[in-house]
Coordinates of C-alpha atoms in Angstrom, one line a residue:
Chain A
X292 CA 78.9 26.5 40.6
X293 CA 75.5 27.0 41.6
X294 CA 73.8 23.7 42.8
X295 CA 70.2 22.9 41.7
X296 CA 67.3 22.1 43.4
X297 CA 65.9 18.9 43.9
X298 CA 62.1 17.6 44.0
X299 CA 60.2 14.5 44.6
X300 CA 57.4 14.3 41.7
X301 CA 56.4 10.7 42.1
X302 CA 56.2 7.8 44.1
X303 CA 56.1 4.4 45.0
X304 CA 55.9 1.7 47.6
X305 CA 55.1 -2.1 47.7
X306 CA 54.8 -2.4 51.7
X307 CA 53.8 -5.0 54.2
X308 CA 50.5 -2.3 55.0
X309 CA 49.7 -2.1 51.1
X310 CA 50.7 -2.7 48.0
X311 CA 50.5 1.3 46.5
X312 CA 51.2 4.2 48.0
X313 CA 47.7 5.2 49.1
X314 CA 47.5 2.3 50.5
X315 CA 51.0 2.2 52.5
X316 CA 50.1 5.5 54.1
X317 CA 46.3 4.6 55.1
X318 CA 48.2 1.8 57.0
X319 CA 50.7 4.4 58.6
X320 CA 48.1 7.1 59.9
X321 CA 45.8 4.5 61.2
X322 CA 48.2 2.5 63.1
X323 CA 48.0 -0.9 61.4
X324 CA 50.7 -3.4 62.2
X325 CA 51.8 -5.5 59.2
X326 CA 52.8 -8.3 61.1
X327 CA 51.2 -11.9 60.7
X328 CA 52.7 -15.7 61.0
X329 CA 55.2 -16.8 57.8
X330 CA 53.6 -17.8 55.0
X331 CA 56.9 -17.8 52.5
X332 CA 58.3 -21.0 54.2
X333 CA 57.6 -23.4 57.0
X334 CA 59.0 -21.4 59.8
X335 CA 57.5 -23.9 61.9
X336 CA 61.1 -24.8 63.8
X337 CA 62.4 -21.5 63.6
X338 CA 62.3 -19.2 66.7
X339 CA 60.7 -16.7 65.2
X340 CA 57.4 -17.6 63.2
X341 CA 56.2 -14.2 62.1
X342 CA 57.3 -11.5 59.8
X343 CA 55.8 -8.2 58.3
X344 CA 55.4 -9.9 54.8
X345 CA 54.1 -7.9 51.3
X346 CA 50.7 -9.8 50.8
X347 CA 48.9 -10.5 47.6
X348 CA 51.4 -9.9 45.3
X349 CA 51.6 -11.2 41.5
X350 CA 54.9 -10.4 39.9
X351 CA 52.5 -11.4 36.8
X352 CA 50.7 -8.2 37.0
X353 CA 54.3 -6.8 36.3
X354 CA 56.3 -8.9 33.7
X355 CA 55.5 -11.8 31.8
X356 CA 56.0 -15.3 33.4
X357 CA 59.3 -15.8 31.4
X358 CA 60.7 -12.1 32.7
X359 CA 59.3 -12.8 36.1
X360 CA 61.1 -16.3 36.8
X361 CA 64.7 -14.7 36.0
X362 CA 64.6 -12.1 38.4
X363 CA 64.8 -12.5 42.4
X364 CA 61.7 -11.1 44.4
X365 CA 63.4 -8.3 45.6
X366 CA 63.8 -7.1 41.5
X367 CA 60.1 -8.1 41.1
X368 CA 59.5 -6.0 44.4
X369 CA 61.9 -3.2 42.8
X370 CA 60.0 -3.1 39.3
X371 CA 56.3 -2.9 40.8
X372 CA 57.0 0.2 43.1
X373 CA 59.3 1.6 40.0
X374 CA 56.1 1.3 37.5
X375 CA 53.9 2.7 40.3
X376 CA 56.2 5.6 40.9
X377 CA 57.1 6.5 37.2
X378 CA 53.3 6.9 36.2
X379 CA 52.5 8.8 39.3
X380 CA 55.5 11.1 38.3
X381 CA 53.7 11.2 34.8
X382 CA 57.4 10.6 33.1
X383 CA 56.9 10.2 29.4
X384 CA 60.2 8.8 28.4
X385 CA 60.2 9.3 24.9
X386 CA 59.6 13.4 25.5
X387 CA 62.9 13.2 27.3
X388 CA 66.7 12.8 27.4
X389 CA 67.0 9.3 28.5
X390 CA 70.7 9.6 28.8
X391 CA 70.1 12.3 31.6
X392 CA 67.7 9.8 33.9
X393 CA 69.5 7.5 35.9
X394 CA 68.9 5.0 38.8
X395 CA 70.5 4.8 41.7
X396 CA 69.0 1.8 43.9
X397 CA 69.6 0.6 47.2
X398 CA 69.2 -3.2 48.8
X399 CA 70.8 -4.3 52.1
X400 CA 71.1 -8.1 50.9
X401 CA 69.7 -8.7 47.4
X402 CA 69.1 -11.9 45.7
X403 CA 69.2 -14.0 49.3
X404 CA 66.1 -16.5 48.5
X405 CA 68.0 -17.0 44.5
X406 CA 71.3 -17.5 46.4
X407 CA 69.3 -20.5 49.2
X408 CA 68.2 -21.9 46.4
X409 CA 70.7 -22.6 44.2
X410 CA 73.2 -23.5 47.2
X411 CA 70.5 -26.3 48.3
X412 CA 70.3 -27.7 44.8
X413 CA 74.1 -27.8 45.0
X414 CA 74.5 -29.4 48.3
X415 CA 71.8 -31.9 47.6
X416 CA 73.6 -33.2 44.6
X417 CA 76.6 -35.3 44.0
X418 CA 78.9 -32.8 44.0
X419 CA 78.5 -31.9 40.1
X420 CA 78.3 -28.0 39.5
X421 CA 74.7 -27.7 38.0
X422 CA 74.0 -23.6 38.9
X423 CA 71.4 -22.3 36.8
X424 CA 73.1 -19.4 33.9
X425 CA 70.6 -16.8 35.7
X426 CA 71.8 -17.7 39.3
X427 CA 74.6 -14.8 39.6
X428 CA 72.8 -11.9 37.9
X429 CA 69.3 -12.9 39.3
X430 CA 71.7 -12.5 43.0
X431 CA 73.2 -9.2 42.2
X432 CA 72.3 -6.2 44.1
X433 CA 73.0 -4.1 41.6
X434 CA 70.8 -6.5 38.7
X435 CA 67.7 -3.9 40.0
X436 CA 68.6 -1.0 38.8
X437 CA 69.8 -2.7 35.8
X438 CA 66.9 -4.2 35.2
X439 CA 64.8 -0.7 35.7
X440 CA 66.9 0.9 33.0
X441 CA 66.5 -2.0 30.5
X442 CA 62.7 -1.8 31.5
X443 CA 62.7 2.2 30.1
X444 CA 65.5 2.6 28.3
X445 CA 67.0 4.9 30.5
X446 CA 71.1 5.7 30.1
X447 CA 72.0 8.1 32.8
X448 CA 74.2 7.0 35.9
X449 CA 72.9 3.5 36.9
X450 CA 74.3 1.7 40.1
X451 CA 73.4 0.7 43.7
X452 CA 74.0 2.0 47.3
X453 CA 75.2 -0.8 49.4
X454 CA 74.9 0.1 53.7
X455 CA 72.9 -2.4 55.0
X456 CA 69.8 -1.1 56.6
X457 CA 71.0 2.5 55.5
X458 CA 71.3 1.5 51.9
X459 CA 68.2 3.0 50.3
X460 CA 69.1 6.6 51.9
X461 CA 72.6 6.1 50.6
X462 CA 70.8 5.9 47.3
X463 CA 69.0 8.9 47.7
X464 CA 71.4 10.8 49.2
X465 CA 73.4 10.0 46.0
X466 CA 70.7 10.4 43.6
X467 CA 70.3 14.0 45.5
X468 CA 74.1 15.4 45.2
X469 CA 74.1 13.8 40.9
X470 CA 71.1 15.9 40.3
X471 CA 71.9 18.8 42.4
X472 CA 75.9 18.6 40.5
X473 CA 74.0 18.5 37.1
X474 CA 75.1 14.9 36.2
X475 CA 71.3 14.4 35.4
X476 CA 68.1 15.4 35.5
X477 CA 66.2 12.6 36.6
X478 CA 67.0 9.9 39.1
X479 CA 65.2 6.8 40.1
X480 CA 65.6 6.2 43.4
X481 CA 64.9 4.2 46.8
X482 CA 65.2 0.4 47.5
X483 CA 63.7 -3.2 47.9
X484 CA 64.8 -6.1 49.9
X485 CA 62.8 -10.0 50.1
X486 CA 64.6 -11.8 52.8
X487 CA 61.7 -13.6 54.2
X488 CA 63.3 -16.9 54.3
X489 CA 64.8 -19.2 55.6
X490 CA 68.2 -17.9 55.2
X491 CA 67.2 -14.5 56.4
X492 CA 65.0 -15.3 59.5
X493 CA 67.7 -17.9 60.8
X494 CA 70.5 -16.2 59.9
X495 CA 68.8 -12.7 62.0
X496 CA 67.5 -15.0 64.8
X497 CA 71.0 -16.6 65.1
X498 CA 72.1 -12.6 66.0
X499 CA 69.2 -12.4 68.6
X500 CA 68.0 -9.5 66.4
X501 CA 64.6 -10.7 65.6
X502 CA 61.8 -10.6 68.0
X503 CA 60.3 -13.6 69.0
X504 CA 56.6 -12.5 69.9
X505 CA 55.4 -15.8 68.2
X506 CA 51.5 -15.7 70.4
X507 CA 51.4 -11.8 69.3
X508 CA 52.8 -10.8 66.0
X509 CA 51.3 -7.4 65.7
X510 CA 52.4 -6.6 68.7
X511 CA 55.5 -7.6 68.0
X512 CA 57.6 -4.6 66.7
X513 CA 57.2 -2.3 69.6
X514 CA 60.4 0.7 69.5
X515 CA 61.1 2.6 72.5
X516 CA 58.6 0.1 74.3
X517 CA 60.6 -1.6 77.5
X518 CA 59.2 -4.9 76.8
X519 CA 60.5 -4.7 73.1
X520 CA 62.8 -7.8 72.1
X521 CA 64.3 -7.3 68.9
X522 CA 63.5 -6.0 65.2
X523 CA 60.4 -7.8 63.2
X524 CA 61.6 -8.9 59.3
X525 CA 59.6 -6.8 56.5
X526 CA 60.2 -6.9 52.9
X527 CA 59.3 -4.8 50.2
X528 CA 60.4 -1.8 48.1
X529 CA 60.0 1.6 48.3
X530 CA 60.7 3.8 44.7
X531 CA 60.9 7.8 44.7
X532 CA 61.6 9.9 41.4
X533 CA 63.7 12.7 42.3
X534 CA 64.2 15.4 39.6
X535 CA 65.7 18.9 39.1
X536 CA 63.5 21.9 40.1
X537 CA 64.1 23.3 37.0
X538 CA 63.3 20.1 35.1
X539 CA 60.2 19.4 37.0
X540 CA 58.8 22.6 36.5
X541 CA 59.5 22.9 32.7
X542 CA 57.6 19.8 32.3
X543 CA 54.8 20.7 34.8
X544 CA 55.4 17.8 37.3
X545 CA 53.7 17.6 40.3
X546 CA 55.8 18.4 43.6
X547 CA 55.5 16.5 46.7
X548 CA 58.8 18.2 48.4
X549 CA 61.9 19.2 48.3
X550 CA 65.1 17.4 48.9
X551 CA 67.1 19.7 51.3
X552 CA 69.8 17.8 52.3
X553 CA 71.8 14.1 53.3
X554 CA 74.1 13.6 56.1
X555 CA 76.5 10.4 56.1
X556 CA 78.7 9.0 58.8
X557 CA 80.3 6.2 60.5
X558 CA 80.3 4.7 64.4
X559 CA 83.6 2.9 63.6
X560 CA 82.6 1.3 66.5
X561 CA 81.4 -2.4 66.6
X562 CA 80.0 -4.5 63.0
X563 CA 76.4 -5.1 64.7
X564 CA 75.8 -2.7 67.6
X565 CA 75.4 1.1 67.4
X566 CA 77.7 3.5 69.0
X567 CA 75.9 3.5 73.0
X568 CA 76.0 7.4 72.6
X569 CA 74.5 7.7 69.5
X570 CA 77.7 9.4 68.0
X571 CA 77.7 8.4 64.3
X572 CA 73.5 9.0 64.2
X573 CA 74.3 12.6 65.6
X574 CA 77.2 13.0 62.9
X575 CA 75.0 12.2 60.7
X576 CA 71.9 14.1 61.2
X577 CA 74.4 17.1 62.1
X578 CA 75.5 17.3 58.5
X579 CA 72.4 16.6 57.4
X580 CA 70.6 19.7 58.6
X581 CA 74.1 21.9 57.8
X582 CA 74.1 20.3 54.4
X583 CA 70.2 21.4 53.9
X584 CA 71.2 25.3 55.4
X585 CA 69.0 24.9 58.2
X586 CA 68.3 25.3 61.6
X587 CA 67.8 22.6 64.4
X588 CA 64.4 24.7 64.9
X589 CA 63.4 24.1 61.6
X590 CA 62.8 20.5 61.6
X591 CA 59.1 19.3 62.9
X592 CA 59.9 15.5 62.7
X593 CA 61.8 12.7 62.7
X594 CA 61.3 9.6 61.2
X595 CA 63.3 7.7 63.7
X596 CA 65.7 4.7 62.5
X597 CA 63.8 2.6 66.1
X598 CA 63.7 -1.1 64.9
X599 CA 62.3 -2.3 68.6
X600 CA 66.2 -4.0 69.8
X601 CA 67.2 -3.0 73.4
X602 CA 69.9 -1.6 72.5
X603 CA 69.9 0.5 69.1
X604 CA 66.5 2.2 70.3
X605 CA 68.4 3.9 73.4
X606 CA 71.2 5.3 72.1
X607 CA 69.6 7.2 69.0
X608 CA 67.3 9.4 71.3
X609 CA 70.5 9.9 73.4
X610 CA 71.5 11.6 69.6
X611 CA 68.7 13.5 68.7
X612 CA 68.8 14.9 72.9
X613 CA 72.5 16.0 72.6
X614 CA 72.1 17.3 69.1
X615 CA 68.8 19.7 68.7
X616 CA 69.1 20.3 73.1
X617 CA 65.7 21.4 74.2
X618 CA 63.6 21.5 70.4
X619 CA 64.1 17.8 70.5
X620 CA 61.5 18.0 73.2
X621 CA 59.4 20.2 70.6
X622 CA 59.6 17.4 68.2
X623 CA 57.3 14.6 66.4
X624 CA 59.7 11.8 66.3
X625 CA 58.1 8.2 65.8
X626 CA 59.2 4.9 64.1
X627 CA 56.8 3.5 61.4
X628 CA 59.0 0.1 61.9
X629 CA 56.3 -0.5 64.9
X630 CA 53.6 -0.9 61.8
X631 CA 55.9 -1.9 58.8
X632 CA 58.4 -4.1 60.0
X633 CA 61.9 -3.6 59.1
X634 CA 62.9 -3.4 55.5
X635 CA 66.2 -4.0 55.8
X636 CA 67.7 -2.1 52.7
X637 CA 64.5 -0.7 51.6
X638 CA 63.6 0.9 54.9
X639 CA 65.6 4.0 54.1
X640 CA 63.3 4.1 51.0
X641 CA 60.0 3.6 52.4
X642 CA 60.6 5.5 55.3
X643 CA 61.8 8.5 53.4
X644 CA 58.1 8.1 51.7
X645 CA 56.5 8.4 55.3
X646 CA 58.7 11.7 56.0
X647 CA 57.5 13.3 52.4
X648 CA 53.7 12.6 52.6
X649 CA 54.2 13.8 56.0
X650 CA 55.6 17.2 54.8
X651 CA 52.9 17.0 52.3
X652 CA 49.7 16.0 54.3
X653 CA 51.1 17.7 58.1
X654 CA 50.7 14.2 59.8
X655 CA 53.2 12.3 62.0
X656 CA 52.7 8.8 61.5
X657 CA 52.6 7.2 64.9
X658 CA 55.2 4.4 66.9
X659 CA 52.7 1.8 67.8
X660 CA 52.7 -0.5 70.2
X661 CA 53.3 1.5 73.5
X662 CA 52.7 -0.3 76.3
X663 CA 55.2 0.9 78.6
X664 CA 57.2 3.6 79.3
X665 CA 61.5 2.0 79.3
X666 CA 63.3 4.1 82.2
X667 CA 66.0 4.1 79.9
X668 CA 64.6 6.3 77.4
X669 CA 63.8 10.1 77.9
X670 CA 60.1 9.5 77.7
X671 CA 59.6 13.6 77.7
X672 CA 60.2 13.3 74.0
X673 CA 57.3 12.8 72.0
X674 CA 57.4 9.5 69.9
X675 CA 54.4 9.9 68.8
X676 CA 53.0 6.7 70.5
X677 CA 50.0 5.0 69.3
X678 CA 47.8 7.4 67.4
X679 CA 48.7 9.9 64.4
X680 CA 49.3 13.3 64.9
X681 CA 48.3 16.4 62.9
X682 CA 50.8 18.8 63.2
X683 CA 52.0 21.5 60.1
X684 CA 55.5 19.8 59.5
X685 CA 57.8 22.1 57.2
X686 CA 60.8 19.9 57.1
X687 CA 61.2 15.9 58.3
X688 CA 64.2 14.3 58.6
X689 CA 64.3 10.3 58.1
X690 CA 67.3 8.5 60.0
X691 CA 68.6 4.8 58.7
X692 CA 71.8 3.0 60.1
X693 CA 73.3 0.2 58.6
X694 CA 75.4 -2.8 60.8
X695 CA 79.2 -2.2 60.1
X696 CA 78.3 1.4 61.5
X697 CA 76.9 2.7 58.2
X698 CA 74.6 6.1 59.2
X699 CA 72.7 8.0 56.9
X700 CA 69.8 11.0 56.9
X701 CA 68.1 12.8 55.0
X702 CA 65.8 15.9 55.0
X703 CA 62.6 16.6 53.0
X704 CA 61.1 20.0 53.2
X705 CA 58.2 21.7 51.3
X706 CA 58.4 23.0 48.2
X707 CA 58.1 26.9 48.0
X708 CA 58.7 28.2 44.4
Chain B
X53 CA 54.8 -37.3 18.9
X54 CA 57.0 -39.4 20.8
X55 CA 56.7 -38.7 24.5
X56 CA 60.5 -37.4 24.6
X57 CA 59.5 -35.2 21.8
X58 CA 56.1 -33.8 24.1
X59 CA 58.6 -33.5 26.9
X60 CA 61.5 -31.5 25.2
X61 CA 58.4 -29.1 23.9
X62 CA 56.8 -28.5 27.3
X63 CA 60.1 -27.6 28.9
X64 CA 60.8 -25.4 26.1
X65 CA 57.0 -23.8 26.6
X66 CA 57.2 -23.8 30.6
X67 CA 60.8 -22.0 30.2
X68 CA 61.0 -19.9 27.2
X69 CA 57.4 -18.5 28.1
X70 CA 56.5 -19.0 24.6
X71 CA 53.0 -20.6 22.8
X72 CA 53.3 -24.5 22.2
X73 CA 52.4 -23.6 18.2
X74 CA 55.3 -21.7 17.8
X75 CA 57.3 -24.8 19.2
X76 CA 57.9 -26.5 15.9
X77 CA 60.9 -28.7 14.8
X78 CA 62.7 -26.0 12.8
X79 CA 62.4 -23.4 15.1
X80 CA 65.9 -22.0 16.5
X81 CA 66.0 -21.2 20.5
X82 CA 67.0 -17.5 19.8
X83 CA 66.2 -16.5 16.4
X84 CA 62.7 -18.7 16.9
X85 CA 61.7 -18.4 20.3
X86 CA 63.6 -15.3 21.7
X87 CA 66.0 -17.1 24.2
X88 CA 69.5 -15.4 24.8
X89 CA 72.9 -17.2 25.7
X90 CA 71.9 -17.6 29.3
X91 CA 68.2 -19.2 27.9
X92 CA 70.0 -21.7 25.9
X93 CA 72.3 -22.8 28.5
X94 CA 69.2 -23.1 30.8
X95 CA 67.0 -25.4 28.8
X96 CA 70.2 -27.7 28.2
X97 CA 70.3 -28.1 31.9
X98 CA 66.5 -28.9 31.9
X99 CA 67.5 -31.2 29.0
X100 CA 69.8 -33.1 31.1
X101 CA 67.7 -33.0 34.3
X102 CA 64.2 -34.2 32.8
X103 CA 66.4 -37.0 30.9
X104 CA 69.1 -38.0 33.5
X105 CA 71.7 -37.7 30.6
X106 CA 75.1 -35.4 31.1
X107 CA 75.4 -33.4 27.3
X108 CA 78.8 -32.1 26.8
X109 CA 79.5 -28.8 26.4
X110 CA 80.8 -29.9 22.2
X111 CA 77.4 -31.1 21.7
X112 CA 75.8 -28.6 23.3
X113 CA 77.0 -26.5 21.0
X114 CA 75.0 -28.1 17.7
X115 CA 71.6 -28.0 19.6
X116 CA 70.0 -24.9 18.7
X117 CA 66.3 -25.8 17.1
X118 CA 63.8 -27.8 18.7
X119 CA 64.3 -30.7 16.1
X120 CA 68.0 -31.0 16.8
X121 CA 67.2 -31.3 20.4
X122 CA 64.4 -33.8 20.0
X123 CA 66.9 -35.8 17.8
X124 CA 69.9 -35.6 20.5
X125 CA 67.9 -36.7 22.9
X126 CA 66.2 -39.8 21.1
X127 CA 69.7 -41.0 20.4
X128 CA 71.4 -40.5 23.3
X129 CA 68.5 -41.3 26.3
X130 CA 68.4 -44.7 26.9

């Protein structure tokens, strides 16, 4: 069987740069860092005291107060990008099959401030179980998509992607193959994750994963730096519609790209650390770029998976080096983690925005934050550092990888009819 | 309105997200005031935790308007 094309018609993103699309990409081409002190909790005896949190935002603006206190952030966060990205698409439900629309959703942890909560209640009790009824499916990572069907009434396949920080492109990389096999013709995807807490900043800084930059916060998330010290917590969600060529053009949708193809691999290596050589990444982004039918030559940039640890942001240019051989050199790569933080299970998501307004505009978001050059890394590559770049960029490919060796990447290219 | 009665009414307002008119004694949780199974299970445990009283599950069961609750509660809360 022949497989269909797939498109991105809408978008959207509730980021720690902005709080709409538009405004999440003025933040990426001008550099801005997202980072500032903890305002969720006291962080005040935690070792790290900053975080790249979503500002401003009133789930009120998005359900009622009764709708809003049953679902954890990261569902509010989920819903907001969701109604942002459904008008953008211009989908008009009712004019459509709503059993073929489906949503396939990604989130690394889910429900994590829900889950503190009610295990504090618990533990400062006398021992007698009183768990609120909406404390399991307010937890669930799969209660988001659920929610965003029950929201529009939409019947098609309806599940979440569940890699860690690679979650969201699992989603997509899903959401891409059930459209492209004909199991639907519209599918919501991307991902959201609110792990700003205490559970989530201990439990990371109890890893040595987080940076702990506390007298410079925007400073903080610096990949590919050699002064960098560990990953900076963002939160947020990122919500793409991806739709069948044939669909999207019958109903005149607008199209931002193309979906050309997903790659997915393993390190089966170590829970935490990725493999030193890169090898799952370059699996990965090997069947990727098969799995779209192109050539190495063909991609123009790399959203790079670079979340500022000494370790993970060696071996993946190591990948990208041994797999595209001297175009790699040719390449924009950068990390929009530098500006956004990381997203845990909505990175894959927000970054795979980045990569499609940058096929769409033909600007590289930069890595910010360069200071100094790491004798580790091949700096001949260009990352892109500090200031956007204009470039035309015909196909991007966005890499995320999850701990437990979860690797996943996808490629966006333009749309030519 | 005795002040358990005000109390059982603004935890029903504050949780059920609904307008304090529409709060009257005859009004059932879900055919009323749109709660579902997981609602009514809720505001029991608010019930118990504004009042400091323990209502078992068999007596739970009978409270499904705002009266009944108000009326539990009078009898039962020392």
């Amino acid at each position: 069987m022949e497989l269909k094309r797939v498109v991105v018609t809408g978008l959207g993103a509730l980021t720690p740069l902005g709080n709409t699309v538009s405004a999440y990409w003025d933040g990426l081409i001008n550099g801005v860092s997202g980072a500032a002190p903890i305002t969720h909790f006291d962080a005040s005896k935690f070792k790290t005291q900053f975080a790249c949190e979503v500002k401003g935002f009133d789930p009120h603006e998005f359900m009622d107060r009764k709708e809003a206190r049953k679902v954890d952030p990261f569902v509010q966060y989920a819903i907001a990008s969701t109604d942002e990205a459904v008008k953008d698409a211009g989908l008009e439900f009712d004019k459509l099959d709503r059993n073929r629309i489906g949503v396939i959703w990604g989130a690394g942890i889910g429900g994590l401030t829900t889950f503190t909560e009610e295990i504090a209640n618990f533990t400062r009790g006398d021992g007698t179980p009183r768990f609120n009824p909406f404390f399991i499916p307010k937890m669930l990572i799969d209660i988001a998509p659920g929610h965003i069907s029950m929201r529009y009434g939409l019947h098609g396949p309806n599940f979440s992607a569940v890699s860690a920080c690679a979650s969201a492109t699992n989603a997509m990389i899903d959401a891409f193959n059930y459209i492209r096999l004909g199991k639907a013709d519209v599918i919501i995807t991307g991902g959201s994750e609110a792990t700003v807490n205490e559970a989530g900043i201990g439990g990371f800084n109890a890893m040595h994963a987080l940076s702990t930059r506390n007298d410079d916060p925007k400073t903080a998330s610096r990949p590919f730096d050699k002064d960098r010290d560990g990953f900076v917590s963002g939160e947020g969600s990122g919500a793409i519609i991806l739709e069948s060529l044939e669909h999207a053009l019958a109903r005149g949708a607008k199209i931002y790209a193309e979906v050309a193809g997903g790659g997915m691999s393993a390190d089966a290596h170590h829970i935490t650390a990725s493999h030193p050589e890169g090898l799952g990444a370059k699996l990965a982004m090997k069947m990727a770029v098969e799995d779209a039918g192109l050539q190495y030559s063909d991609i123009d940039y790399i959203n790079l998976h670079g979340t500022s640890t000494p370790v993970g942001d060696i071996s993946e240019p190591k990948a990208i080096i041994g797999l595209f051989g001297e175009h790699a050199y040719r390449l924009n790569l950068s990390s929009t983690k530098s500006m956004t933080g990381h997203l845990l299970g909505a990175a894959g998501a927000v970054e795979s925005i980045a990569s499609i307004l940058s096929v769409k505009n033909d600007i590289v978001p930069p890595t910010i934050n360069h200071f100094t050059d790491d004798p580790e890394i091949d700096n001949n590559l260009n990352f892109t550092f500090n200031k956007a770049q204009k470039r035309v960029v015909n196909a991007a490919l966005s890499n995320t990888f999850g701990f437990g060796g979860h690797n996943a990447t996808v490629i966006v290219k333009k749309y030519q009819a | 309105m005795s002040d358990i009665a005000s109390r059982v009414k603004a935890i029903i307002v504050e949780k059920l997200g609904v307008d304090e008119a529409e709060v009257t004694p005859e009004a059932s949780f879900t055919n009323d005031l749109g709660a579902d199974s997981l609602d009514t299970v809720e505001l029991i445990m608010e019930f118990e935790k504004e009042f400091n009283v323990a209502i078992p599950d068999d007596q739970a069961e009978n409270i499904s308007t705002v009266g009944q609750a108000i009326s539990y509660l009078e009898t039962n809360v020392k």
